[in-house]
Structure formats: structure tokens, C-alpha cells
Amino acid sequence: MIASYFPKCAPIFVFFVLSVGAMDTFIAAVYEHAVILPNRTETPVSKKEALLLVNKNIDVLEKAVKLAATQGAHIIVTPEDGIYGWVFTRETIYPYLEDIPDPAVNWIPCKDPKRFGNTPVQERLSCLAKDNSIYLVANIGDKKPCNTSDPQCPPDGRYQYNTDVVFDSKGRLVARYHKYNLFAPEIQFDFPKDSEFVTFDTPFGKFGIFTCFDIFSHDPAVVVVEQFQVDSVLYPTAWYNTLPLLSAVPFHSAWARAMGVNLLAANTHNTTMHMTGSGIYAPEAVKVYHYDMETESGQLMLSELKSRPRLESSYPAAVDWSSYAKRIKSFSSEQSDFSGMIYFDEFTFTELKRNTGNYTVCQKDLCCHLTYKMSEKRTDEVYALGAFDGLHTVEGQYYQQICTLLKCQTTDLSTCGEPVGSAFTKFEEFSLSGTFGTSHVFPQIVLSGSQLAPETHYEISSDGRLRSRSGAPLPVLVMALYGRVFEKDPPRLGQGPGKLQ
């Protein structure tokens, strides 16, 4: 695997070779792409000008694809919005769109580019996959004509979809996925009428695919994993890091672990929009990740993965997320609870006032229990234990149950829940649990400098505790058990008073 730390002076790519046995394992690659954005998006450009921008981005992606292939990669994932950017209207995105057929048509655009009209983008992506004998995953835009016989047909007479495509190592289109849960700014795209559960088989396992905000959803994210039993998930994203609980790398790695699948997550790279954080995650471990808010460079990552992780002895055991928390009594202490906001949600917090202790904080049906020991109780840093049990309603609607231990931004308790980047307080021991009403809980620990805690330093017990195990003091920024209660969600996460990506 490639180490997750990259010196600022390091070249954009890292060379290495991994040996691969039969197809029990495969080499996965993801590319975090610094997208070349259009000069203007307020007025439409010509098809020629649109294609010029697209080809500039694909020129960059081509270098990553070729290098990944020379390193033995079997599949590479590139980001959402990776070939033309974002911030469009329906009219200004239109020159970038192509008609993307159902993969059932058995089409290799590289060999038959005019079969479905003018499709230069699909042709080039297909040839990239074919010429490098690699599966290629990209995010582009699909257009589908409609008419007045369809009551949902937009006034301009077409549907426009945020679309992932997969070409196999022969250049054949093998998957097409229309993003189901759109983000609020995605006014250029339409919501598909129905959720699509897109999967396909390869010699190295069964794959599913969805996009960005879909990872919060039951349809398609949970369905693809639990009902269709995929081994690996392909995940193009344009993820805006929202600290402290919704940073890309911690959330995506926690999702892979909790769902028990490999996750190949490719994010866009744009530091002004806080977009960074890509990685390759297995159920039992983070294989490689990249988080860089200092430079504007792209980054290629590769790692070896088990093709069918459920068959491995290292596959994580099932967790009953409320077992421990429901059988113990709430820790009684002289504490004063207070309210604080995390991403527009009102948490109930209590301050950790000593260097060691036991605390319980509750909200509605959720009680969060914490046992901890700090190396020392610093006077310049404040930590709090928080609980949230409710419907998130800003930039999307989805029901959450969250237990979190976090460092407050300052010693002022009103800053608890605000973003913070560094911590000096070290935790020698900790155990966090909650009375969750869901089996879908995503555990994460983020250390000072937005680094992930190594798996050797903590464990998830079968009774639902996130706890230390090595004794190595950890400078914790935030740890969380992030639960999703899907049965309390609205029908579609992105529709309602607000929407999220």
C-alpha cells in the first residue's frame, strides 16, 4: 500500500509494484483530481468549447489512468464532476451532456463511436479503458428527451442526470448509474423517477456504484450492499468537508467498515471549497487515504484489496450497537448539560471536567456513555460529550442518532461543535457507546491534524463500544458513533425544505 502521508515536495504520483495472485485479490486505484473549471457558467458555451474543457480534464485523467495501469491496477475511480466541474444551470450544462445508453446494448464506444449519435466523451473514456486494459469509472452528464405525454417532463423537453459510467478493460460500457439523491446546488440535473441499484460482476468480485450524497441513503447505498451483496463499492464524489463529523476520509472509512465492503472513494480536489479526502478502504482496515488542504495537486492512490472480503477470516464480526449501553446504568455525576450546534443540529453536551471520569449525556431516546482517561487535563483545551437524536433538516433531510466526544474550538463552551484542526490533550483510555435504535452506526476517530487513528489503537467490540486497546495516548480531535435511522427518513434525502450532497 502507499503510505497516507505525502511530503509537499513529492511528485504527484508514487510508483510501486504489487504482486497479485489469481483473482482472490485485485489492485484498486483512485485519483483525486484538481478539476480544471470552466471560465464561465452563467451563459451557455458551444459544444466545441465544452468539449475543449472536457478534454483538458481527461488529458490529466489519462496520465493517472496510464500510470495506474502500469502499476498493475485492475480498476480506477475518478471523481464526481471530474471532467467539467460544478456550478451550472440547466442551460449551461447542456453542451457537456451526451446520451448514455443502457449498458444492455453491449457497446464499445471506442470501436463504434457513432452508434448512439455524437458521443466523443464516451468514446475517449472507452478507449482509455481499452488501451490500458483497465476498468475505468467516470462521472459525466446524461440527457434523455421527453415530451408532454410525460407529466414530469421538464419544460425544456429533456431529462438531465448526474451519471456515473463504468467501462471494462475492453472498453465496453458495463454500468450506468443516475445519481438518486441530489445536492441543493445541483439545479442543472433532474432527480431520477426511481432509485437504481446498479451492480456488475468482474473476475475480481461484484461491484456496486453510487455517488456522493447517496452514501447517506438507504436507497441505493444500503440496498446495494445488503440486498445485492456486492463486494466493493465504487464511489465518485465531490465532497465538501464539514467538520467535525462530516469530513470525507473519516466518514467514508467508517462507512466501509460498518457496511463490510471495500470502498473506492475518489474526491475532487479544490481547497477553496474544502474539497479533499480520497481513499481505498477495506472492511477491516484503511488501506490508503489522501487529505491535503495545502496544495492544489491531484493525487493517485493504489492498494491491494481482497476480491471477496466476506469470505476472509479478518472480516469484522457483527456488532449490536446498543447491547452494552442499554444494560448499564447511566453514569451519575454532577454535570451541567448545555446545548451546542453541529452542522445546524442542536446537540446536548456535557463538559469533561477532570482528567478521568465517566459521563452520560442523553437526548430523546439516545443516551451516550463515555469512560475515559487523559494523560493530563489541560487548562487551554476543553472537551465535551454530545448526543443528538433527531431529523437533520438543512441541506438535506435524514434522521440521525449521534454520540460524539470532541474538542471545543476554544475554552468557551459556546464553541463546542465548531471546526478545530489541532489538539494537544491525549487520551490514554476511552470507551464510547450509545443506546442506538439502529444497526447502521459508523464509528470514527480523528486525531490532531485531521489524521485517522490507526486501527491498532482502538477496536469496535461486538456489544457496541468504540474503545482504546493499545494504551498509546491519542491526541483526539473527535470520536463519534454516527447512526442513521433510515426508517425515519423522508422518501428521498435531497427533496424537502433542504438538500445535501
Short mmCIF file of C-alpha atoms in Angstrom, two decimals, residues 4-499:
data_model
loop_
_atom_site.label_atom_id
_atom_site.label_comp_id
_atom_site.label_asym_id
_atom_site.label_seq_id
_atom_site.Cartn_x
_atom_site.Cartn_y
_atom_site.Cartn_z
CA SER A 4 -1.09 8.12 3.58
CA TYR A 5 1.48 10.85 4.17
CA PHE A 6 2.93 12.65 1.18
CA PRO A 7 5.68 15.28 1.57
CA LYS A 8 4.82 18.58 -0.09
CA CYS A 9 7.81 18.25 -2.40
CA ALA A 10 6.84 14.75 -3.54
CA PRO A 11 5.87 14.23 -7.18
CA ILE A 12 2.20 13.83 -7.98
CA PHE A 13 2.42 10.07 -8.47
CA VAL A 14 4.05 7.30 -6.48
CA PHE A 15 5.49 4.24 -8.20
CA PHE A 16 5.30 0.79 -6.77
CA VAL A 17 4.56 -2.79 -7.74
CA LEU A 18 2.25 -5.26 -6.01
CA SER A 19 2.02 -8.92 -6.78
CA VAL A 20 -1.45 -10.28 -7.35
CA GLY A 21 -2.42 -13.92 -7.05
CA ALA A 22 -5.31 -15.47 -9.07
CA MET A 23 -8.26 -13.15 -8.67
CA ASP A 24 -8.55 -13.54 -4.92
CA THR A 25 -7.12 -10.03 -4.78
CA PHE A 26 -7.01 -7.05 -7.10
CA ILE A 27 -5.29 -3.70 -7.35
CA ALA A 28 -7.62 -0.75 -6.88
CA ALA A 29 -6.79 2.83 -7.81
CA VAL A 30 -8.50 6.14 -7.09
CA TYR A 31 -7.50 9.55 -8.36
CA GLU A 32 -8.23 12.78 -6.50
CA HIS A 33 -8.46 15.25 -9.35
CA ALA A 34 -7.91 19.01 -9.22
CA VAL A 35 -10.61 19.77 -11.77
CA ILE A 36 -9.98 22.39 -14.44
CA LEU A 37 -13.08 24.56 -14.17
CA PRO A 38 -14.80 26.50 -16.95
CA ASN A 39 -14.11 30.21 -17.18
CA ARG A 40 -17.81 30.99 -17.06
CA THR A 41 -21.02 29.08 -16.40
CA GLU A 42 -23.61 31.85 -16.42
CA THR A 43 -24.13 31.62 -20.20
CA PRO A 44 -24.02 28.55 -22.45
CA VAL A 45 -20.92 27.77 -24.48
CA SER A 46 -20.73 25.92 -27.78
CA LYS A 47 -20.39 22.13 -27.91
CA LYS A 48 -16.89 22.68 -29.28
CA GLU A 49 -15.85 24.90 -26.36
CA ALA A 50 -17.40 22.47 -23.87
CA LEU A 51 -15.52 19.55 -25.39
CA LEU A 52 -12.28 21.54 -25.24
CA LEU A 53 -12.63 21.87 -21.45
CA VAL A 54 -13.66 18.24 -21.05
CA ASN A 55 -10.61 17.08 -22.98
CA LYS A 56 -8.30 19.21 -20.83
CA ASN A 57 -9.57 17.33 -17.77
CA ILE A 58 -9.43 13.95 -19.50
CA ASP A 59 -5.83 14.73 -20.51
CA VAL A 60 -4.99 14.87 -16.81
CA LEU A 61 -7.07 11.79 -16.00
CA GLU A 62 -5.37 9.92 -18.85
CA LYS A 63 -1.99 10.31 -17.17
CA ALA A 64 -3.41 8.88 -13.95
CA VAL A 65 -5.09 6.01 -15.79
CA LYS A 66 -1.92 5.09 -17.68
CA LEU A 67 0.21 5.22 -14.55
CA ALA A 68 -2.29 3.16 -12.58
CA ALA A 69 -2.32 0.57 -15.34
CA THR A 70 1.47 0.34 -15.39
CA GLN A 71 1.31 -0.30 -11.63
CA GLY A 72 -0.99 -3.27 -12.26
CA ALA A 73 -4.30 -1.65 -11.30
CA HIS A 74 -7.40 -3.52 -12.43
CA ILE A 75 -9.81 -0.63 -11.84
CA ILE A 76 -9.57 3.14 -11.32
CA VAL A 77 -12.20 5.54 -9.95
CA THR A 78 -12.23 9.25 -10.83
CA PRO A 79 -14.30 11.93 -9.04
CA GLU A 80 -17.80 13.28 -9.39
CA ASP A 81 -17.85 16.41 -11.59
CA GLY A 82 -14.33 15.41 -12.60
CA ILE A 83 -14.47 16.36 -16.29
CA TYR A 84 -16.28 19.72 -16.25
CA GLY A 85 -16.76 20.98 -12.69
CA TRP A 86 -19.97 22.10 -10.95
CA VAL A 87 -21.97 25.38 -10.58
CA PHE A 88 -24.12 25.16 -13.72
CA THR A 89 -27.68 25.89 -14.73
CA ARG A 90 -29.76 23.51 -16.84
CA GLU A 91 -28.89 25.52 -19.92
CA THR A 92 -25.17 25.94 -19.30
CA ILE A 93 -24.56 22.25 -18.51
CA TYR A 94 -26.36 21.11 -21.67
CA PRO A 95 -23.38 21.41 -24.10
CA TYR A 96 -21.45 19.00 -21.85
CA LEU A 97 -24.09 16.24 -21.90
CA GLU A 98 -24.24 13.10 -24.03
CA ASP A 99 -26.89 10.44 -24.50
CA ILE A 100 -25.64 7.48 -22.44
CA PRO A 101 -27.39 4.23 -23.40
CA ASP A 102 -28.36 1.33 -21.16
CA PRO A 103 -25.32 -0.98 -20.86
CA ALA A 104 -27.52 -3.86 -22.01
CA VAL A 105 -26.90 -2.65 -25.60
CA ASN A 106 -23.41 -4.23 -25.40
CA TRP A 107 -21.50 -1.24 -26.73
CA ILE A 108 -17.80 -0.42 -27.03
CA PRO A 109 -17.74 3.28 -27.96
CA CYS A 110 -14.06 3.10 -28.87
CA LYS A 111 -14.89 0.67 -31.69
CA ASP A 112 -18.29 2.06 -32.69
CA PRO A 113 -18.37 5.74 -31.66
CA LYS A 114 -21.34 6.87 -33.77
CA ARG A 115 -23.78 4.11 -32.80
CA PHE A 116 -25.64 6.41 -30.40
CA GLY A 117 -25.02 9.75 -32.06
CA ASN A 118 -22.23 12.15 -31.24
CA THR A 119 -20.51 10.73 -28.13
CA PRO A 120 -16.86 11.92 -28.11
CA VAL A 121 -16.56 11.82 -24.31
CA GLN A 122 -17.76 8.23 -24.04
CA GLU A 123 -15.55 7.30 -26.98
CA ARG A 124 -12.45 8.72 -25.32
CA LEU A 125 -13.19 7.15 -21.94
CA SER A 126 -13.87 3.81 -23.61
CA CYS A 127 -10.56 3.97 -25.48
CA LEU A 128 -8.72 4.90 -22.29
CA ALA A 129 -10.08 1.76 -20.63
CA LYS A 130 -9.46 -0.45 -23.66
CA ASP A 131 -5.97 0.81 -24.48
CA ASN A 132 -4.83 0.40 -20.88
CA SER A 133 -6.75 -2.84 -20.16
CA ILE A 134 -8.32 -1.36 -17.04
CA TYR A 135 -11.84 -0.80 -15.70
CA LEU A 136 -12.48 2.94 -15.71
CA VAL A 137 -15.07 4.76 -13.61
CA ALA A 138 -16.00 8.34 -14.52
CA ASN A 139 -18.78 10.83 -13.77
CA ILE A 140 -20.42 12.63 -16.71
CA GLY A 141 -23.83 14.00 -17.67
CA ASP A 142 -26.64 12.09 -19.40
CA LYS A 143 -29.50 13.61 -21.41
CA LYS A 144 -32.79 11.93 -22.26
CA PRO A 145 -35.53 13.54 -24.41
CA CYS A 146 -39.12 13.56 -23.16
CA ASN A 147 -42.43 15.11 -24.24
CA THR A 148 -45.76 16.34 -22.93
CA SER A 149 -47.13 12.79 -22.67
CA ASP A 150 -44.85 12.55 -19.62
CA PRO A 151 -46.34 14.81 -16.90
CA GLN A 152 -42.93 15.09 -15.21
CA CYS A 153 -41.10 16.14 -18.39
CA PRO A 154 -39.20 19.42 -17.75
CA PRO A 155 -40.26 22.45 -19.83
CA ASP A 156 -37.12 22.19 -21.99
CA GLY A 157 -38.16 18.71 -23.12
CA ARG A 158 -35.33 16.67 -21.66
CA TYR A 159 -34.13 14.97 -18.51
CA GLN A 160 -30.57 15.67 -17.39
CA TYR A 161 -28.86 13.30 -14.98
CA ASN A 162 -25.70 13.29 -12.90
CA THR A 163 -24.29 9.99 -14.18
CA ASP A 164 -21.54 7.51 -13.36
CA VAL A 165 -20.27 5.27 -16.15
CA VAL A 166 -18.04 2.20 -15.98
CA PHE A 167 -16.08 0.84 -18.93
CA ASP A 168 -14.46 -2.58 -18.62
CA SER A 169 -10.92 -3.47 -19.67
CA LYS A 170 -12.10 -4.00 -23.28
CA GLY A 171 -13.74 -0.56 -23.38
CA ARG A 172 -17.30 -1.90 -23.09
CA LEU A 173 -19.90 0.17 -21.21
CA VAL A 174 -20.84 -2.16 -18.32
CA ALA A 175 -22.60 0.19 -15.89
CA ARG A 176 -24.55 3.45 -15.90
CA TYR A 177 -25.86 4.99 -12.69
CA HIS A 178 -28.05 8.09 -12.36
CA LYS A 179 -27.49 9.86 -9.02
CA TYR A 180 -30.66 9.49 -6.96
CA ASN A 181 -30.05 11.89 -4.05
CA LEU A 182 -29.04 15.27 -5.46
CA PHE A 183 -27.39 18.14 -3.59
CA ALA A 184 -29.14 21.51 -3.35
CA PRO A 185 -26.87 23.36 -5.84
CA GLU A 186 -27.35 20.63 -8.48
CA ILE A 187 -30.14 22.56 -10.19
CA GLN A 188 -28.69 21.51 -13.55
CA PHE A 189 -29.82 17.90 -13.00
CA ASP A 190 -33.12 16.07 -12.57
CA PHE A 191 -34.00 13.55 -9.90
CA PRO A 192 -34.46 10.09 -11.45
CA LYS A 193 -38.00 8.80 -11.02
CA ASP A 194 -36.81 5.66 -9.25
CA SER A 195 -33.70 4.62 -7.38
CA GLU A 196 -31.36 2.46 -9.45
CA PHE A 197 -29.47 -0.44 -7.90
CA VAL A 198 -26.54 -0.78 -10.26
CA THR A 199 -24.18 -3.74 -9.91
CA PHE A 200 -21.89 -5.67 -12.22
CA ASP A 201 -19.63 -8.70 -11.96
CA THR A 202 -15.90 -8.85 -12.65
CA PRO A 203 -13.23 -11.56 -12.29
CA PHE A 204 -12.31 -9.82 -9.03
CA GLY A 205 -15.69 -9.57 -7.34
CA LYS A 206 -19.12 -8.00 -7.56
CA PHE A 207 -19.28 -4.21 -7.66
CA GLY A 208 -21.92 -1.62 -6.85
CA ILE A 209 -21.84 2.08 -7.63
CA PHE A 210 -23.42 5.30 -6.37
CA THR A 211 -22.46 8.98 -5.97
CA CYS A 212 -21.62 11.42 -3.17
CA PHE A 213 -24.72 12.20 -1.04
CA ASP A 214 -26.10 8.75 -1.88
CA ILE A 215 -23.80 7.36 0.83
CA PHE A 216 -26.17 8.76 3.46
CA SER A 217 -29.12 6.92 1.97
CA HIS A 218 -30.89 3.60 2.32
CA ASP A 219 -31.72 3.65 -1.41
CA PRO A 220 -29.43 2.88 -3.11
CA ALA A 221 -26.45 2.64 -0.72
CA VAL A 222 -27.69 0.18 1.89
CA VAL A 223 -29.75 -1.82 -0.60
CA VAL A 224 -26.81 -2.36 -2.96
CA VAL A 225 -24.71 -3.73 -0.10
CA GLU A 226 -27.21 -5.67 1.97
CA GLN A 227 -29.64 -6.98 -0.64
CA PHE A 228 -27.40 -7.25 -3.71
CA GLN A 229 -24.39 -8.41 -1.65
CA VAL A 230 -21.70 -6.51 -3.55
CA ASP A 231 -18.08 -6.98 -2.50
CA SER A 232 -16.87 -3.50 -3.40
CA VAL A 233 -18.46 -0.08 -3.94
CA LEU A 234 -17.27 2.48 -6.50
CA TYR A 235 -17.79 5.98 -5.21
CA PRO A 236 -17.17 9.17 -7.24
CA THR A 237 -17.74 12.19 -5.01
CA ALA A 238 -17.37 15.97 -4.82
CA TRP A 239 -17.31 16.15 -1.04
CA TYR A 240 -17.16 19.42 0.87
CA ASN A 241 -15.54 18.64 4.23
CA THR A 242 -17.82 19.76 7.03
CA LEU A 243 -16.05 19.43 10.36
CA PRO A 244 -16.21 17.98 12.91
CA LEU A 245 -18.39 14.99 11.91
CA LEU A 246 -18.63 15.03 8.12
CA SER A 247 -15.09 15.06 6.83
CA ALA A 248 -14.67 12.79 3.82
CA VAL A 249 -11.97 10.35 4.93
CA PRO A 250 -13.30 9.59 8.44
CA PHE A 251 -16.89 9.20 7.28
CA HIS A 252 -16.11 7.10 4.19
CA SER A 253 -13.72 4.78 6.03
CA ALA A 254 -16.28 4.36 8.82
CA TRP A 255 -18.98 3.54 6.27
CA ALA A 256 -16.83 0.86 4.62
CA ARG A 257 -16.10 -0.74 7.96
CA ALA A 258 -19.68 -0.68 9.20
CA MET A 259 -21.15 -1.91 5.91
CA GLY A 260 -18.49 -4.60 5.47
CA VAL A 261 -17.40 -3.78 1.91
CA ASN A 262 -14.43 -2.35 0.07
CA LEU A 263 -14.98 1.32 -0.80
CA LEU A 264 -13.07 3.09 -3.58
CA ALA A 265 -13.71 6.78 -2.93
CA ALA A 266 -12.42 9.43 -5.37
CA ASN A 267 -12.98 13.05 -4.33
CA THR A 268 -12.39 16.24 -6.28
CA HIS A 269 -9.56 18.45 -5.06
CA ASN A 270 -10.36 22.12 -4.52
CA THR A 271 -9.04 23.63 -1.30
CA THR A 272 -11.02 26.87 -1.63
CA MET A 273 -14.17 24.74 -1.38
CA HIS A 274 -12.69 22.44 1.28
CA MET A 275 -12.78 19.52 -1.16
CA THR A 276 -10.16 16.86 -0.49
CA GLY A 277 -10.09 13.40 1.02
CA SER A 278 -9.98 10.26 -1.12
CA GLY A 279 -9.11 6.72 -0.19
CA ILE A 280 -9.29 2.98 -0.57
CA TYR A 281 -10.98 1.35 2.40
CA ALA A 282 -11.45 -2.31 3.30
CA PRO A 283 -13.87 -3.56 5.97
CA GLU A 284 -11.04 -4.41 8.36
CA ALA A 285 -8.65 -1.53 7.65
CA VAL A 286 -7.97 1.75 5.90
CA LYS A 287 -5.66 0.83 3.03
CA VAL A 288 -4.61 4.27 1.85
CA TYR A 289 -6.01 7.79 2.00
CA HIS A 290 -5.09 11.31 0.98
CA TYR A 291 -6.10 14.55 2.70
CA ASP A 292 -4.35 17.73 1.59
CA MET A 293 -5.54 21.29 2.22
CA GLU A 294 -2.09 22.77 1.49
CA THR A 295 -1.52 22.18 -2.23
CA GLU A 296 -3.57 22.23 -5.41
CA SER A 297 -2.20 18.98 -6.87
CA GLY A 298 -4.08 15.84 -7.75
CA GLN A 299 -3.13 12.51 -6.20
CA LEU A 300 -3.13 8.90 -7.37
CA MET A 301 -3.54 6.12 -4.78
CA LEU A 302 -3.33 2.36 -5.24
CA SER A 303 -3.80 -0.58 -2.93
CA GLU A 304 -4.37 -4.32 -3.00
CA LEU A 305 -7.80 -5.49 -1.86
CA LYS A 306 -9.45 -8.82 -1.21
CA SER A 307 -11.87 -9.56 -4.04
CA ARG A 308 -14.48 -11.13 -1.75
CA PRO A 309 -13.95 -9.72 1.74
CA ARG A 310 -16.91 -11.53 3.30
CA LEU A 311 -15.04 -14.81 2.84
CA GLU A 312 -11.95 -13.62 4.74
CA SER A 313 -11.11 -14.61 8.32
CA SER A 314 -10.35 -10.93 9.04
CA TYR A 315 -13.92 -9.90 8.13
CA PRO A 316 -15.33 -7.83 11.02
CA ALA A 317 -17.82 -9.55 13.32
CA ALA A 318 -21.39 -8.29 13.57
CA VAL A 319 -21.96 -5.53 16.13
CA ASP A 320 -25.00 -5.00 18.36
CA TRP A 321 -24.63 -1.25 18.65
CA SER A 322 -26.86 -0.82 21.72
CA SER A 323 -26.07 -4.00 23.70
CA TYR A 324 -23.58 -2.55 26.17
CA ALA A 325 -25.18 0.87 26.52
CA LYS A 326 -28.65 -0.48 27.27
CA ARG A 327 -27.54 -2.83 30.02
CA ILE A 328 -25.58 -0.35 32.10
CA LYS A 329 -26.92 2.39 34.32
CA SER A 330 -26.34 5.98 33.33
CA PHE A 331 -23.19 7.36 34.92
CA SER A 332 -24.23 9.72 37.69
CA SER A 333 -22.08 12.79 38.12
CA GLU A 334 -22.51 16.41 38.99
CA GLN A 335 -22.74 17.74 35.49
CA SER A 336 -24.42 20.64 33.78
CA ASP A 337 -25.67 19.86 30.31
CA PHE A 338 -25.72 22.58 27.67
CA SER A 339 -26.75 22.95 24.05
CA GLY A 340 -24.44 23.37 21.08
CA MET A 341 -24.71 23.26 17.30
CA ILE A 342 -23.02 20.88 14.87
CA TYR A 343 -23.95 21.47 11.22
CA PHE A 344 -27.31 23.07 12.16
CA ASP A 345 -28.23 20.27 14.59
CA GLU A 346 -28.74 21.11 18.29
CA PHE A 347 -26.73 18.66 20.38
CA THR A 348 -26.94 18.14 24.12
CA PHE A 349 -23.41 18.42 25.56
CA THR A 350 -21.67 17.99 28.88
CA GLU A 351 -18.13 19.16 29.62
CA LEU A 352 -15.38 16.74 30.66
CA LYS A 353 -14.13 18.49 33.79
CA ARG A 354 -11.50 16.04 35.03
CA ASN A 355 -8.63 14.06 33.55
CA THR A 356 -10.53 10.83 34.14
CA GLY A 357 -14.20 10.07 34.51
CA ASN A 358 -17.49 8.54 33.47
CA TYR A 359 -20.19 10.61 31.82
CA THR A 360 -23.64 10.07 30.32
CA VAL A 361 -25.49 12.57 28.17
CA CYS A 362 -28.96 11.93 26.69
CA GLN A 363 -31.27 13.38 24.08
CA LYS A 364 -34.69 11.82 23.39
CA ASP A 365 -34.16 8.05 23.13
CA LEU A 366 -30.38 8.20 22.82
CA CYS A 367 -28.06 8.06 25.83
CA CYS A 368 -24.31 8.23 25.20
CA HIS A 369 -21.88 6.78 27.73
CA LEU A 370 -18.21 7.70 27.96
CA THR A 371 -15.42 6.36 30.16
CA TYR A 372 -12.03 7.99 29.63
CA LYS A 373 -8.58 8.81 30.98
CA MET A 374 -6.49 11.75 29.76
CA SER A 375 -2.72 11.96 30.17
CA GLU A 376 -3.40 15.33 31.76
CA LYS A 377 -6.28 17.79 31.99
CA ARG A 378 -5.03 20.87 30.19
CA THR A 379 -6.42 24.28 31.08
CA ASP A 380 -6.23 25.55 27.48
CA GLU A 381 -8.38 22.81 25.91
CA VAL A 382 -11.96 21.79 26.63
CA TYR A 383 -13.66 18.54 25.60
CA ALA A 384 -17.35 17.70 25.62
CA LEU A 385 -19.52 14.61 25.23
CA GLY A 386 -22.52 15.19 22.97
CA ALA A 387 -25.71 13.45 21.88
CA PHE A 388 -28.13 14.13 19.02
CA ASP A 389 -31.31 12.23 18.24
CA GLY A 390 -33.35 13.89 15.53
CA LEU A 391 -34.07 14.78 11.92
CA HIS A 392 -31.42 16.86 10.19
CA THR A 393 -33.28 19.39 8.02
CA VAL A 394 -30.71 21.76 6.47
CA GLU A 395 -29.16 20.86 3.09
CA GLY A 396 -30.98 17.55 3.13
CA GLN A 397 -33.35 15.65 5.40
CA TYR A 398 -32.19 12.50 7.18
CA TYR A 399 -32.61 11.08 10.68
CA GLN A 400 -29.53 10.74 12.87
CA GLN A 401 -28.52 9.37 16.25
CA ILE A 402 -25.00 10.53 17.14
CA CYS A 403 -22.72 10.10 20.15
CA THR A 404 -19.57 12.20 19.97
CA LEU A 405 -16.58 13.20 22.06
CA LEU A 406 -14.96 16.31 20.65
CA LYS A 407 -12.58 19.13 21.37
CA CYS A 408 -14.26 22.53 21.58
CA GLN A 409 -12.80 25.25 19.40
CA THR A 410 -11.86 27.36 22.45
CA THR A 411 -12.35 27.11 26.21
CA ASP A 412 -15.68 28.89 25.70
CA LEU A 413 -18.36 26.18 25.78
CA SER A 414 -20.35 28.01 23.09
CA THR A 415 -17.69 26.89 20.58
CA CYS A 416 -18.27 23.17 21.17
CA GLY A 417 -19.16 21.73 17.78
CA GLU A 418 -17.22 24.34 15.79
CA PRO A 419 -14.42 23.16 13.44
CA VAL A 420 -10.99 22.68 15.03
CA GLY A 421 -7.76 21.39 13.50
CA SER A 422 -5.29 20.54 16.26
CA ALA A 423 -5.29 19.02 19.74
CA PHE A 424 -2.66 18.53 22.44
CA THR A 425 -4.75 16.68 25.02
CA LYS A 426 -4.07 12.94 24.80
CA PHE A 427 -6.49 10.18 25.73
CA GLU A 428 -4.88 7.03 27.17
CA GLU A 429 -8.17 5.19 27.58
CA PHE A 430 -11.69 5.64 26.25
CA SER A 431 -14.93 3.75 25.76
CA LEU A 432 -17.84 5.34 23.91
CA SER A 433 -21.25 3.68 23.46
CA GLY A 434 -24.90 4.61 22.94
CA THR A 435 -28.44 3.29 23.17
CA PHE A 436 -28.90 3.31 19.41
CA GLY A 437 -32.17 2.42 17.76
CA THR A 438 -30.44 1.42 14.53
CA SER A 439 -27.98 -1.20 13.34
CA HIS A 440 -26.35 1.29 10.97
CA VAL A 441 -23.71 3.07 13.03
CA PHE A 442 -20.46 4.42 11.57
CA PRO A 443 -17.54 4.71 14.05
CA GLN A 444 -14.78 7.25 13.52
CA ILE A 445 -11.77 8.69 15.37
CA VAL A 446 -9.97 11.74 14.03
CA LEU A 447 -6.68 12.88 15.53
CA SER A 448 -4.88 16.22 15.55
CA GLY A 449 -4.10 17.36 12.02
CA SER A 450 -7.19 15.59 10.65
CA GLN A 451 -5.40 12.24 10.63
CA LEU A 452 -7.19 8.93 11.13
CA ALA A 453 -6.44 6.95 14.26
CA PRO A 454 -4.59 3.70 13.39
CA GLU A 455 -6.75 0.59 13.77
CA THR A 456 -4.17 -0.87 16.14
CA HIS A 457 -5.10 1.78 18.72
CA TYR A 458 -8.83 1.10 19.01
CA GLU A 459 -11.46 -1.57 18.47
CA ILE A 460 -15.18 -1.95 17.93
CA SER A 461 -16.47 -4.53 20.39
CA SER A 462 -19.39 -6.78 19.49
CA ASP A 463 -21.52 -5.12 22.18
CA GLY A 464 -21.20 -1.71 20.53
CA ARG A 465 -18.29 0.03 22.25
CA LEU A 466 -15.70 2.16 20.48
CA ARG A 467 -12.77 1.69 22.83
CA SER A 468 -8.99 2.03 23.16
CA ARG A 469 -6.84 -1.06 23.18
CA SER A 470 -3.16 -0.19 22.82
CA GLY A 471 -2.58 2.26 25.64
CA ALA A 472 -0.90 4.65 23.21
CA PRO A 473 -2.02 8.21 24.09
CA LEU A 474 -4.01 9.70 21.22
CA PRO A 475 -4.47 13.46 20.53
CA VAL A 476 -8.17 13.18 19.77
CA LEU A 477 -9.99 15.88 17.82
CA VAL A 478 -13.25 13.98 17.59
CA MET A 479 -14.57 10.47 18.01
CA ALA A 480 -18.08 9.58 17.05
CA LEU A 481 -20.63 6.85 16.67
CA TYR A 482 -22.68 8.23 13.79
CA GLY A 483 -26.01 6.42 13.50
CA ARG A 484 -28.53 6.62 10.67
CA VAL A 485 -32.17 5.73 11.33
CA PHE A 486 -33.34 5.12 7.78
CA GLU A 487 -36.94 4.26 8.63
CA LYS A 488 -37.44 7.84 9.88
CA ASP A 489 -36.12 9.42 6.67
CA PRO A 490 -38.28 11.16 4.06
CA PRO A 491 -38.65 9.22 0.75
CA ARG A 492 -35.68 10.97 -0.85
CA LEU A 493 -32.93 12.72 1.10
CA GLY A 494 -32.44 15.58 -1.32
CA GLN A 495 -36.07 16.66 -1.56
CA GLY A 496 -37.85 18.73 1.04
CA PRO A 497 -37.01 22.03 2.77
CA GLY A 498 -33.32 21.47 2.05
CA LYS A 499 -30.94 19.20 0.16
#
